[in-house]
CSV table of C-alpha atoms and ligand atoms in Angstrom, one decimal:
chain,number,residue,atom,x,y,z
A,1,MET,CA,198.9,137.9,-136.2
A,2,LYS,CA,196.9,135.2,-134.6
A,3,THR,CA,195.0,132.5,-136.5
A,4,GLU,CA,192.3,130.3,-135.1
A,5,LYS,CA,191.3,126.9,-136.3
A,6,ILE,CA,187.6,125.9,-136.3
A,7,LYS,CA,186.5,122.3,-136.6
A,8,PRO,CA,183.0,121.1,-137.4
A,9,SER,CA,181.1,120.6,-134.2
A,10,LEU,CA,178.6,118.1,-133.1
A,11,LYS,CA,177.8,119.9,-129.9
A,12,PHE,CA,176.7,123.4,-129.0
A,13,LYS,CA,175.5,123.6,-125.5
A,14,GLY,CA,175.7,126.0,-122.6
A,15,SER,CA,174.8,129.3,-120.9
A,16,PRO,CA,177.8,131.6,-121.4
A,17,SER,CA,177.6,135.0,-119.8
A,18,ILE,CA,177.7,137.6,-122.5
A,19,PRO,CA,179.8,140.8,-121.9
A,20,GLY,CA,178.3,144.2,-121.6
A,21,ASP,CA,176.7,146.0,-124.5
A,22,LYS,CA,179.2,148.0,-126.5
A,23,SER,CA,176.9,150.9,-127.4
A,24,ILE,CA,175.7,151.4,-123.8
A,25,SER,CA,179.3,151.0,-122.5
A,26,HIS,CA,180.6,153.9,-124.6
A,27,ARG,CA,177.6,156.1,-123.6
A,28,GLY,CA,178.0,155.2,-119.9
A,29,LEU,CA,181.6,156.4,-119.9
A,30,ILE,CA,180.9,159.6,-121.8
A,31,PHE,CA,177.7,160.5,-120.0
A,32,GLY,CA,179.4,159.8,-116.6
A,33,ALA,CA,182.3,162.1,-117.6
A,34,LEU,CA,180.0,164.9,-118.7
A,35,ALA,CA,178.2,164.9,-115.3
A,36,GLU,CA,178.8,168.0,-113.2
A,37,GLY,CA,180.5,166.3,-110.2
A,38,GLY,CA,179.6,163.0,-108.6
A,39,THR,CA,180.7,159.5,-109.5
A,40,THR,CA,179.0,157.3,-112.0
A,41,THR,CA,179.2,153.7,-111.1
A,42,ILE,CA,179.0,151.3,-114.0
A,43,GLU,CA,178.4,147.6,-113.6
A,44,ASN,CA,179.3,145.1,-116.3
A,45,LEU,CA,181.0,147.6,-118.5
A,46,LEU,CA,182.3,145.9,-121.7
A,47,GLU,CA,186.1,145.5,-121.5
A,48,SER,CA,187.1,145.5,-125.1
A,49,GLY,CA,189.3,147.4,-127.5
A,50,ASP,CA,186.6,149.8,-128.6
A,51,VAL,CA,185.4,150.8,-125.1
A,52,GLN,CA,189.0,151.2,-124.0
A,53,SER,CA,189.4,153.7,-126.8
A,54,THR,CA,186.6,155.8,-125.3
A,55,ALA,CA,188.1,155.5,-121.8
A,56,ARG,CA,191.6,156.5,-123.0
A,57,VAL,CA,190.3,159.5,-124.9
A,58,LEU,CA,188.2,160.7,-121.9
A,59,MET,CA,191.3,160.3,-119.6
A,60,GLN,CA,193.3,162.4,-122.1
A,61,LEU,CA,190.7,165.1,-121.6
A,62,GLY,CA,191.2,165.0,-117.8
A,63,VAL,CA,188.5,162.5,-116.8
A,64,LYS,CA,189.3,160.1,-114.0
A,65,ILE,CA,188.2,156.5,-114.6
A,66,LYS,CA,189.0,153.6,-112.3
A,67,LYS,CA,188.0,150.0,-111.6
A,68,GLU,CA,187.0,149.0,-108.0
A,69,ASN,CA,185.5,145.7,-106.9
A,70,GLY,CA,184.5,144.9,-110.4
A,71,LEU,CA,182.7,148.2,-111.0
A,72,THR,CA,183.9,151.1,-113.2
A,73,LEU,CA,183.9,154.5,-111.5
A,74,VAL,CA,183.8,157.6,-113.6
A,75,GLU,CA,184.3,160.9,-111.9
A,76,GLY,CA,182.1,163.5,-113.4
A,77,LEU,CA,184.2,166.4,-114.7
A,78,GLY,CA,181.4,168.5,-116.4
A,79,HIS,CA,181.9,169.3,-120.1
A,80,ASN,CA,183.3,172.8,-119.6
A,81,ASN,CA,186.1,171.4,-117.5
A,82,PHE,CA,187.4,169.0,-120.1
A,83,LYS,CA,190.9,170.1,-120.7
A,84,VAL,CA,192.4,170.9,-124.1
A,85,PRO,CA,194.4,167.7,-124.9
A,86,LYS,CA,198.1,168.1,-125.5
A,87,GLU,CA,198.2,165.0,-127.7
A,88,VAL,CA,196.2,163.6,-130.5
A,89,LEU,CA,193.1,161.7,-129.3
A,90,ASP,CA,193.5,158.2,-130.8
A,91,CYS,CA,190.1,156.5,-131.2
A,92,GLY,CA,191.6,153.2,-132.4
A,93,ASN,CA,189.2,151.2,-134.4
A,94,SER,CA,186.1,152.8,-132.8
A,95,GLY,CA,183.7,154.8,-135.0
A,96,THR,CA,181.5,155.3,-132.0
A,97,THR,CA,184.3,156.9,-130.0
A,98,MET,CA,185.2,159.3,-132.8
A,99,ARG,CA,181.7,160.3,-133.7
A,100,LEU,CA,180.3,160.7,-130.2
A,101,MET,CA,183.4,162.7,-129.1
A,102,MET,CA,183.0,165.0,-132.1
A,103,GLY,CA,179.6,165.9,-130.8
A,104,ALA,CA,180.6,166.3,-127.1
A,105,LEU,CA,183.8,168.3,-127.9
A,106,SER,CA,182.3,170.7,-130.4
A,107,SER,CA,180.2,172.5,-127.8
A,108,ILE,CA,183.1,173.2,-125.5
A,109,HIS,CA,184.1,176.9,-126.0
A,110,GLY,CA,187.9,177.1,-126.5
A,111,MET,CA,188.3,173.3,-127.1
A,112,LYS,CA,190.8,172.3,-129.8
A,113,ALA,CA,191.3,168.6,-130.3
A,114,THR,CA,192.7,166.4,-133.0
A,115,LEU,CA,191.1,163.0,-133.4
A,116,THR,CA,192.5,160.1,-135.3
A,117,GLY,CA,192.2,156.3,-135.5
A,118,ASP,CA,193.6,153.1,-136.9
A,119,GLU,CA,194.0,152.2,-140.6
A,120,SER,CA,190.3,151.3,-140.8
A,121,LEU,CA,188.9,154.3,-138.9
A,122,VAL,CA,190.8,156.8,-141.0
A,123,LYS,CA,189.0,155.5,-144.1
A,124,ARG,CA,185.4,155.9,-142.6
A,125,PRO,CA,183.3,158.9,-143.5
A,126,MET,CA,183.1,161.7,-140.9
A,127,LYS,CA,181.5,164.5,-143.0
A,128,ARG,CA,178.1,163.0,-142.1
A,129,VAL,CA,178.8,164.1,-138.5
A,130,ALA,CA,180.7,167.3,-139.2
A,131,GLU,CA,177.9,168.6,-141.4
A,132,SER,CA,175.3,169.0,-138.6
A,133,LEU,CA,177.9,170.2,-136.0
A,134,ARG,CA,179.1,172.9,-138.4
A,135,PHE,CA,175.5,173.9,-138.9
A,136,MET,CA,175.3,174.4,-135.1
A,137,GLY,CA,178.4,176.7,-135.3
A,138,SER,CA,181.4,174.5,-134.6
A,139,THR,CA,184.5,174.4,-136.8
A,140,ILE,CA,185.7,171.0,-137.9
A,141,THR,CA,188.6,170.4,-140.4
A,142,MET,CA,189.1,167.0,-141.9
A,143,LYS,CA,191.4,165.3,-144.3
A,144,GLU,CA,189.8,165.6,-147.8
A,145,ASP,CA,186.9,167.2,-145.8
A,146,ASN,CA,185.6,163.7,-144.9
A,147,PHE,CA,188.3,161.7,-143.0
A,148,ALA,CA,190.4,161.6,-139.8
A,149,PRO,CA,192.7,162.9,-138.7
A,150,LEU,CA,190.3,165.7,-138.0
A,151,GLU,CA,190.3,168.8,-135.8
A,152,VAL,CA,187.4,170.0,-133.7
A,153,HIS,CA,187.3,173.6,-132.5
A,154,GLY,CA,184.6,173.9,-129.9
A,155,ASP,CA,182.4,176.9,-129.6
A,156,VAL,CA,179.1,178.2,-128.2
A,157,LEU,CA,176.6,176.4,-130.5
A,158,ARG,CA,173.1,177.1,-131.5
A,159,GLY,CA,170.2,174.6,-131.6
A,160,ILE,CA,169.1,173.5,-135.1
A,161,ASP,CA,166.3,171.8,-137.0
A,162,TYR,CA,168.0,168.9,-138.7
A,163,GLU,CA,166.7,166.2,-141.1
A,164,LEU,CA,168.8,163.1,-140.6
A,165,LYS,CA,169.4,161.4,-144.0
A,166,ILE,CA,171.2,158.3,-142.7
A,167,ALA,CA,169.7,156.0,-140.0
A,168,SER,CA,172.8,156.2,-137.9
A,169,ALA,CA,172.8,156.2,-134.1
A,170,GLN,CA,176.3,157.6,-134.0
A,171,ILE,CA,175.3,160.7,-136.0
A,172,LYS,CA,172.1,161.1,-134.1
A,173,THR,CA,174.0,160.9,-130.8
A,174,ALA,CA,176.7,163.4,-131.9
A,175,ILE,CA,174.0,166.0,-132.7
A,176,ILE,CA,172.2,165.3,-129.4
A,177,LEU,CA,175.4,165.6,-127.3
A,178,ALA,CA,176.1,169.0,-129.0
A,179,ALA,CA,172.5,170.1,-128.6
A,180,ILE,CA,172.4,169.5,-124.9
A,181,PHE,CA,175.0,172.3,-124.4
A,182,ALA,CA,173.8,174.6,-127.2
A,183,ASP,CA,171.7,177.8,-127.0
A,184,GLY,CA,168.1,177.0,-127.9
A,185,LYS,CA,166.2,174.0,-129.0
A,186,THR,CA,167.3,171.2,-131.4
A,187,ARG,CA,164.8,169.1,-133.4
A,188,ILE,CA,166.0,166.1,-135.3
A,189,THR,CA,163.7,164.5,-137.9
A,190,GLY,CA,164.1,162.0,-140.7
A,191,GLU,CA,166.0,158.8,-140.2
A,192,ILE,CA,165.8,158.7,-136.4
A,193,HIS,CA,164.9,155.0,-136.0
A,194,SER,CA,168.4,153.7,-135.2
A,195,ARG,CA,169.2,152.3,-131.8
A,196,ASP,CA,167.8,154.6,-129.0
A,197,HIS,CA,170.2,154.0,-126.1
A,198,THR,CA,171.2,157.7,-126.0
A,199,GLU,CA,167.5,158.8,-125.8
A,200,ARG,CA,166.8,156.3,-123.0
A,201,LEU,CA,169.9,156.8,-121.0
A,202,LEU,CA,169.9,160.6,-121.1
A,203,SER,CA,166.8,160.8,-118.7
A,204,HIS,CA,168.7,158.4,-116.4
A,205,PHE,CA,171.6,161.0,-116.4
A,206,GLY,CA,169.2,163.9,-115.6
A,207,VAL,CA,168.9,165.3,-119.2
A,208,ASN,CA,165.5,166.1,-120.7
A,209,ILE,CA,164.9,164.7,-124.1
A,210,LYS,CA,161.6,164.1,-125.9
A,211,SER,CA,161.5,161.4,-128.5
A,212,SER,CA,158.5,160.4,-130.7
A,213,PRO,CA,158.2,158.3,-133.9
A,214,THR,CA,158.7,161.5,-135.9
A,215,ASP,CA,161.2,163.6,-134.1
A,216,VAL,CA,163.8,164.0,-131.2
A,217,LEU,CA,163.6,167.2,-129.3
A,218,VAL,CA,166.4,168.5,-127.1
A,219,GLU,CA,166.4,171.7,-125.1
A,220,GLY,CA,169.9,173.4,-124.9
A,221,GLY,CA,171.7,174.6,-121.7
A,222,GLN,CA,171.2,171.3,-119.7
A,223,LYS,CA,173.5,169.5,-117.3
A,224,PHE,CA,174.2,165.8,-116.7
A,225,LYS,CA,173.9,164.2,-113.3
A,226,ALA,CA,176.0,161.2,-112.2
A,227,ASN,CA,174.1,158.0,-111.7
A,228,LYS,CA,174.5,154.2,-111.3
A,229,LEU,CA,174.3,152.2,-114.5
A,230,LYS,CA,174.0,148.5,-115.1
A,231,VAL,CA,175.0,147.5,-118.6
A,232,PRO,CA,173.0,144.7,-120.1
A,233,SER,CA,174.7,142.0,-122.2
A,234,ASP,CA,175.2,142.8,-125.8
A,235,PRO,CA,172.6,141.4,-128.2
A,236,SER,CA,174.9,141.8,-131.2
A,237,THR,CA,177.4,139.6,-129.4
A,238,ALA,CA,174.7,137.2,-128.4
A,239,ALA,CA,173.7,136.9,-132.1
A,240,PHE,CA,176.8,134.8,-132.8
A,241,TRP,CA,175.8,132.2,-130.3
A,242,LEU,CA,172.2,132.3,-131.5
A,243,ALA,CA,173.4,131.6,-135.0
A,244,GLY,CA,175.6,128.7,-133.7
A,245,ALA,CA,172.8,127.2,-131.8
A,246,SER,CA,170.5,127.5,-134.8
A,247,LEU,CA,173.0,125.6,-137.1
A,248,VAL,CA,174.4,122.8,-134.9
A,249,LYS,CA,172.0,119.8,-134.4
A,250,GLY,CA,171.0,119.0,-130.8
A,251,SER,CA,172.1,122.4,-129.5
A,252,GLU,CA,170.9,124.0,-126.3
A,253,LEU,CA,171.6,127.6,-125.4
A,254,LEU,CA,170.5,130.0,-122.6
A,255,LEU,CA,171.6,133.6,-122.6
A,256,LYS,CA,170.8,135.7,-119.5
A,257,ASN,CA,170.4,139.5,-119.0
A,258,VAL,CA,170.7,140.4,-122.6
A,259,SER,CA,169.5,143.8,-123.8
A,260,LEU,CA,166.1,143.3,-125.4
A,261,ASN,CA,165.8,146.9,-126.5
A,262,PRO,CA,163.4,146.9,-129.5
A,263,THR,CA,165.8,148.8,-131.6
A,264,ARG,CA,168.4,146.0,-131.2
A,265,ILE,CA,166.5,142.8,-131.5
A,266,GLY,CA,166.1,142.8,-135.3
A,267,PHE,CA,168.3,139.7,-135.6
A,268,ILE,CA,166.1,137.7,-133.2
A,269,ARG,CA,162.9,138.8,-135.1
A,270,VAL,CA,164.5,137.7,-138.3
A,271,LEU,CA,165.6,134.4,-136.9
A,272,GLU,CA,162.0,133.8,-135.7
A,273,ARG,CA,160.8,134.6,-139.3
A,274,MET,CA,163.3,132.1,-140.7
A,275,GLY,CA,161.8,129.4,-138.5
A,276,GLY,CA,164.4,129.6,-135.7
A,277,LYS,CA,163.7,128.0,-132.3
A,278,VAL,CA,164.3,131.1,-130.3
A,279,THR,CA,162.5,132.6,-127.2
A,280,MET,CA,162.8,135.9,-125.3
A,281,LYS,CA,161.6,136.7,-121.8
A,282,MET,CA,161.8,140.2,-120.4
A,283,THR,CA,163.0,140.4,-116.8
A,284,GLU,CA,163.7,144.2,-116.4
A,285,LYS,CA,162.4,147.3,-118.2
A,286,ASP,CA,164.2,150.4,-117.1
A,287,PRO,CA,166.3,152.3,-118.3
A,288,GLU,CA,166.9,149.5,-120.8
A,289,PRO,CA,164.7,146.4,-121.4
A,290,ILE,CA,166.7,143.3,-120.4
A,291,GLY,CA,165.8,139.6,-120.5
A,292,ASP,CA,166.7,136.0,-121.2
A,293,ILE,CA,167.0,134.2,-124.5
A,294,THR,CA,166.9,130.5,-125.4
A,295,CYS,CA,167.8,129.0,-128.7
A,296,GLY,CA,168.0,125.6,-130.3
A,297,TYR,CA,168.6,124.0,-133.6
A,298,ALA,CA,166.1,124.5,-136.4
A,299,GLY,CA,165.9,124.0,-140.1
A,300,LEU,CA,165.8,127.6,-141.4
A,301,LYS,CA,164.2,129.1,-144.4
A,302,GLY,CA,165.2,132.1,-146.5
A,303,ILE,CA,163.7,135.5,-146.0
A,304,THR,CA,163.7,139.1,-147.3
A,305,ILE,CA,165.1,142.0,-145.2
A,306,GLU,CA,164.3,145.5,-146.3
A,307,GLU,CA,165.7,148.9,-145.5
A,308,ALA,CA,163.3,149.8,-142.6
A,309,GLU,CA,164.5,146.7,-140.6
A,310,VAL,CA,168.2,147.1,-141.4
A,311,PRO,CA,169.2,149.5,-138.5
A,312,SER,CA,167.9,147.0,-135.9
A,313,LEU,CA,170.3,144.3,-137.1
A,314,ILE,CA,173.0,146.2,-139.0
A,315,ASP,CA,175.9,144.6,-137.0
A,316,GLU,CA,174.3,141.1,-137.3
A,317,LEU,CA,174.1,141.0,-141.1
A,318,PRO,CA,177.5,139.2,-141.6
A,319,VAL,CA,176.4,136.3,-139.4
A,320,LEU,CA,173.0,136.4,-141.0
A,321,SER,CA,174.6,135.8,-144.4
A,322,VAL,CA,176.1,132.6,-142.9
A,323,LEU,CA,172.6,131.5,-141.7
A,324,ALA,CA,171.2,132.4,-145.2
A,325,SER,CA,173.7,130.0,-146.9
A,326,GLN,CA,172.2,127.1,-144.8
A,327,ALA,CA,168.5,128.1,-145.1
A,328,GLN,CA,166.1,126.6,-147.5
A,329,GLY,CA,165.3,129.1,-150.3
A,330,ARG,CA,166.3,132.6,-151.2
A,331,THR,CA,167.4,135.3,-148.8
A,332,VAL,CA,167.5,138.9,-150.1
A,333,VAL,CA,169.0,141.8,-148.1
A,334,THR,CA,168.3,145.3,-149.4
A,335,GLY,CA,168.8,148.8,-148.0
A,336,ALA,CA,172.0,147.9,-146.2
A,337,GLU,CA,174.5,150.1,-148.0
A,338,GLU,CA,175.8,151.3,-144.6
A,339,LEU,CA,177.5,147.9,-144.4
A,340,ARG,CA,180.0,149.2,-147.0
A,341,VAL,CA,181.3,151.9,-144.6
A,342,LYS,CA,181.7,149.8,-141.4
A,343,GLU,CA,185.1,148.6,-140.0
A,344,THR,CA,185.5,147.2,-143.5
A,345,ASP,CA,183.2,146.9,-146.6
A,346,ARG,CA,181.2,144.1,-144.9
A,347,ILE,CA,179.3,143.3,-148.1
A,348,GLU,CA,182.6,142.5,-150.0
A,349,ALA,CA,184.1,140.8,-146.9
A,350,LEU,CA,181.2,138.4,-146.3
A,351,ALA,CA,180.9,137.6,-150.0
A,352,THR,CA,184.7,137.0,-150.4
A,353,ASN,CA,184.6,134.6,-147.4
A,354,LEU,CA,181.4,132.8,-148.3
A,355,ARG,CA,182.8,132.3,-151.8
A,356,ALA,CA,186.0,130.9,-150.3
A,357,MET,CA,183.8,128.4,-148.5
A,358,GLY,CA,182.1,127.3,-151.7
A,359,ILE,CA,178.9,129.4,-151.5
A,360,GLN,CA,177.4,131.3,-154.4
A,361,ILE,CA,176.3,134.8,-153.5
A,362,GLU,CA,175.2,137.8,-155.5
A,363,THR,CA,176.2,141.2,-154.1
A,364,THR,CA,174.3,144.4,-154.8
A,365,PRO,CA,175.2,148.0,-154.0
A,366,ASP,CA,173.0,147.8,-150.9
A,367,GLY,CA,172.9,144.1,-149.9
A,368,PHE,CA,173.2,140.5,-151.1
A,369,ILE,CA,171.2,137.6,-152.4
A,370,ILE,CA,171.8,134.0,-151.4
A,371,GLU,CA,170.0,130.9,-152.6
A,372,GLY,CA,170.2,128.1,-149.9
A,373,PRO,CA,171.0,125.7,-148.7
A,374,GLN,CA,174.5,125.2,-150.0
A,375,LYS,CA,177.4,123.1,-148.7
A,376,LEU,CA,180.0,125.1,-146.6
A,377,LYS,CA,183.5,123.9,-147.1
A,378,GLY,CA,186.3,124.7,-144.6
A,379,ALA,CA,188.6,127.5,-146.0
A,380,LYS,CA,191.1,130.1,-145.1
A,381,ILE,CA,189.1,133.2,-143.9
A,382,ASP,CA,190.3,136.7,-144.1
A,383,SER,CA,188.9,138.7,-141.2
A,384,PHE,CA,189.8,141.9,-142.9
A,385,HIS,CA,190.7,142.9,-139.3
A,386,ASP,CA,187.0,143.2,-138.7
A,387,HIS,CA,185.7,141.6,-135.5
A,388,ARG,CA,182.3,140.8,-136.7
A,389,ILE,CA,183.6,139.1,-139.9
A,390,ALA,CA,186.0,137.0,-137.8
A,391,MET,CA,183.2,135.8,-135.5
A,392,ALA,CA,180.6,135.3,-138.2
A,393,PHE,CA,183.0,132.9,-140.1
A,394,SER,CA,184.0,131.1,-137.0
A,395,ILE,CA,180.3,130.2,-136.7
A,396,ALA,CA,180.3,129.1,-140.4
A,397,GLY,CA,183.2,126.8,-139.6
A,398,LEU,CA,181.1,124.9,-137.1
A,399,VAL,CA,179.0,123.4,-139.8
A,400,ALA,CA,181.5,123.4,-142.7
A,401,GLU,CA,183.2,120.3,-144.1
A,402,GLY,CA,186.8,120.2,-143.0
A,403,GLU,CA,188.8,122.8,-141.1
A,404,THR,CA,188.3,126.6,-141.3
A,405,ILE,CA,191.2,128.9,-140.5
A,406,ILE,CA,190.4,132.4,-139.3
A,407,GLU,CA,193.3,134.7,-140.1
A,408,ASN,CA,194.0,137.9,-138.1
A,409,ALA,CA,191.6,136.5,-135.5
A,410,ASP,CA,192.8,138.8,-132.7
A,411,CYS,CA,190.5,141.5,-134.0
A,412,VAL,CA,187.6,139.9,-132.0
A,413,GLY,CA,189.1,141.9,-129.0
A,414,ILE,CA,187.3,145.0,-130.4
A,415,SER,CA,184.0,143.8,-129.0
A,416,TYR,CA,184.4,140.3,-127.6
A,417,PRO,CA,187.9,139.3,-126.3
A,418,GLU,CA,186.6,136.0,-124.8
A,419,PHE,CA,185.0,134.9,-128.1
A,420,PHE,CA,187.3,131.9,-128.9
A,421,THR,CA,187.5,130.6,-125.3
A,422,THR,CA,183.7,130.7,-125.0
A,423,LEU,CA,183.3,129.0,-128.4
A,424,GLN,CA,185.7,126.3,-127.2
A,425,LYS,CA,183.5,125.8,-124.1
A,426,LEU,CA,180.2,125.7,-126.0
A,427,THR,CA,181.5,123.1,-128.4
A,428,SER,CA,183.6,120.7,-126.3
B,501,S3P,C1,176.5,152.2,-132.8
B,501,S3P,C2,175.7,152.4,-133.9
B,501,S3P,C3,175.8,151.6,-135.1
B,501,S3P,C4,176.6,150.3,-135.0
B,501,S3P,C5,177.8,150.5,-134.2
B,501,S3P,C6,177.5,151.1,-132.8
B,501,S3P,C7,176.4,153.1,-131.6
B,501,S3P,O1,176.3,152.4,-136.1
B,501,S3P,O2,176.9,149.8,-136.2
B,501,S3P,O3,178.5,149.3,-134.0
B,501,S3P,O4,176.8,152.7,-130.6
B,501,S3P,O5,175.7,154.1,-131.8
B,501,S3P,P1,175.4,153.4,-136.9
B,501,S3P,O6,174.0,153.5,-136.2
B,501,S3P,O7,176.0,154.8,-136.8
B,501,S3P,O8,175.3,152.9,-138.3
């Protein structure tokens, strides 16, 4: 198990290139594999543990994926040509891999696949996905009817009217992927305001989908077409550097080609409201808005974040709690109970580590309350094997008194393998 030592930093300067967006990378591989023939060429695919899990699972299903001149090439196999895997499909730590593949596999007639994952993933709820897919006609069996290992039996599915109760892009995408190959029309209503990469990218891959503020409509019996895809840099990864720049005096940060998709920039919007010195400039619009971000040090103030805003910054809330501890006044986060079922219970993980660093925090079932500013003291940090906890507390270490030790730090490889080398460059 790797540990990393973080020292207080007097400098935070640079323009690091941010790796590709994790959500778009998973989708690029899966949509490319589903294409009926033709090669999908992906530029700037994120090379990290989670995306490798998706690639590995697709290859077990017979998809050919290779790297050439820095590009990732996915040979379209077409969903009906996916082969029944001989071995268990190991999704590693990746909830996105498991949930999206449940959707894609459930509509393949004759498919029988067992999906599992690591110690963290087998504890995450899957009934929320299985429920809608069963309603469409697929058979899914799960441990305690909620957890992996789980078995998907594909079938000819029927379109459904479904009211989504949880604002989750993973569940929404699983339903959409099944609906594309089902008989008839599917309409999804309810909590559909999570990240919309699937909706945007489907048209790019030749699939018709209509999405409005009130519903998502998918016609069954469609086919994917191979295409070229440029993956923008990941805004959830960028958030760690924006937080670092906001906290370290005299900082200067420029991040280029980052996804500025409106469903993903909640953290930047919140940072602006906190008084952060952050700017965004859009440089491209289609199929995903992309642009440049600058950020510098600012004295921050506490704010309130409510349920409606949570999906747009769900992955950034651990690092936001670090900013809140340094901001003037009270920060209240509500409506974020989904944090409890991420790679770890992130509300408990962030509270445990903030307390270890000397911060008083009150946790609630769906969020937390922090009265700032308080003094951060260097401490031993338990990452709980969660990449975003390890990175958030590395940023805290930059402005803590004394040394901060991040235990089990290698989990950053799930989304950002170069995190510690980039941190080193920005601060030295
Ligand atoms: C993801 C959606 C989010 C996010 C996860 C990736 C996706 O989860 O936390 O890191 O790629 O669809 P939910 O929207 O399912 O909560």
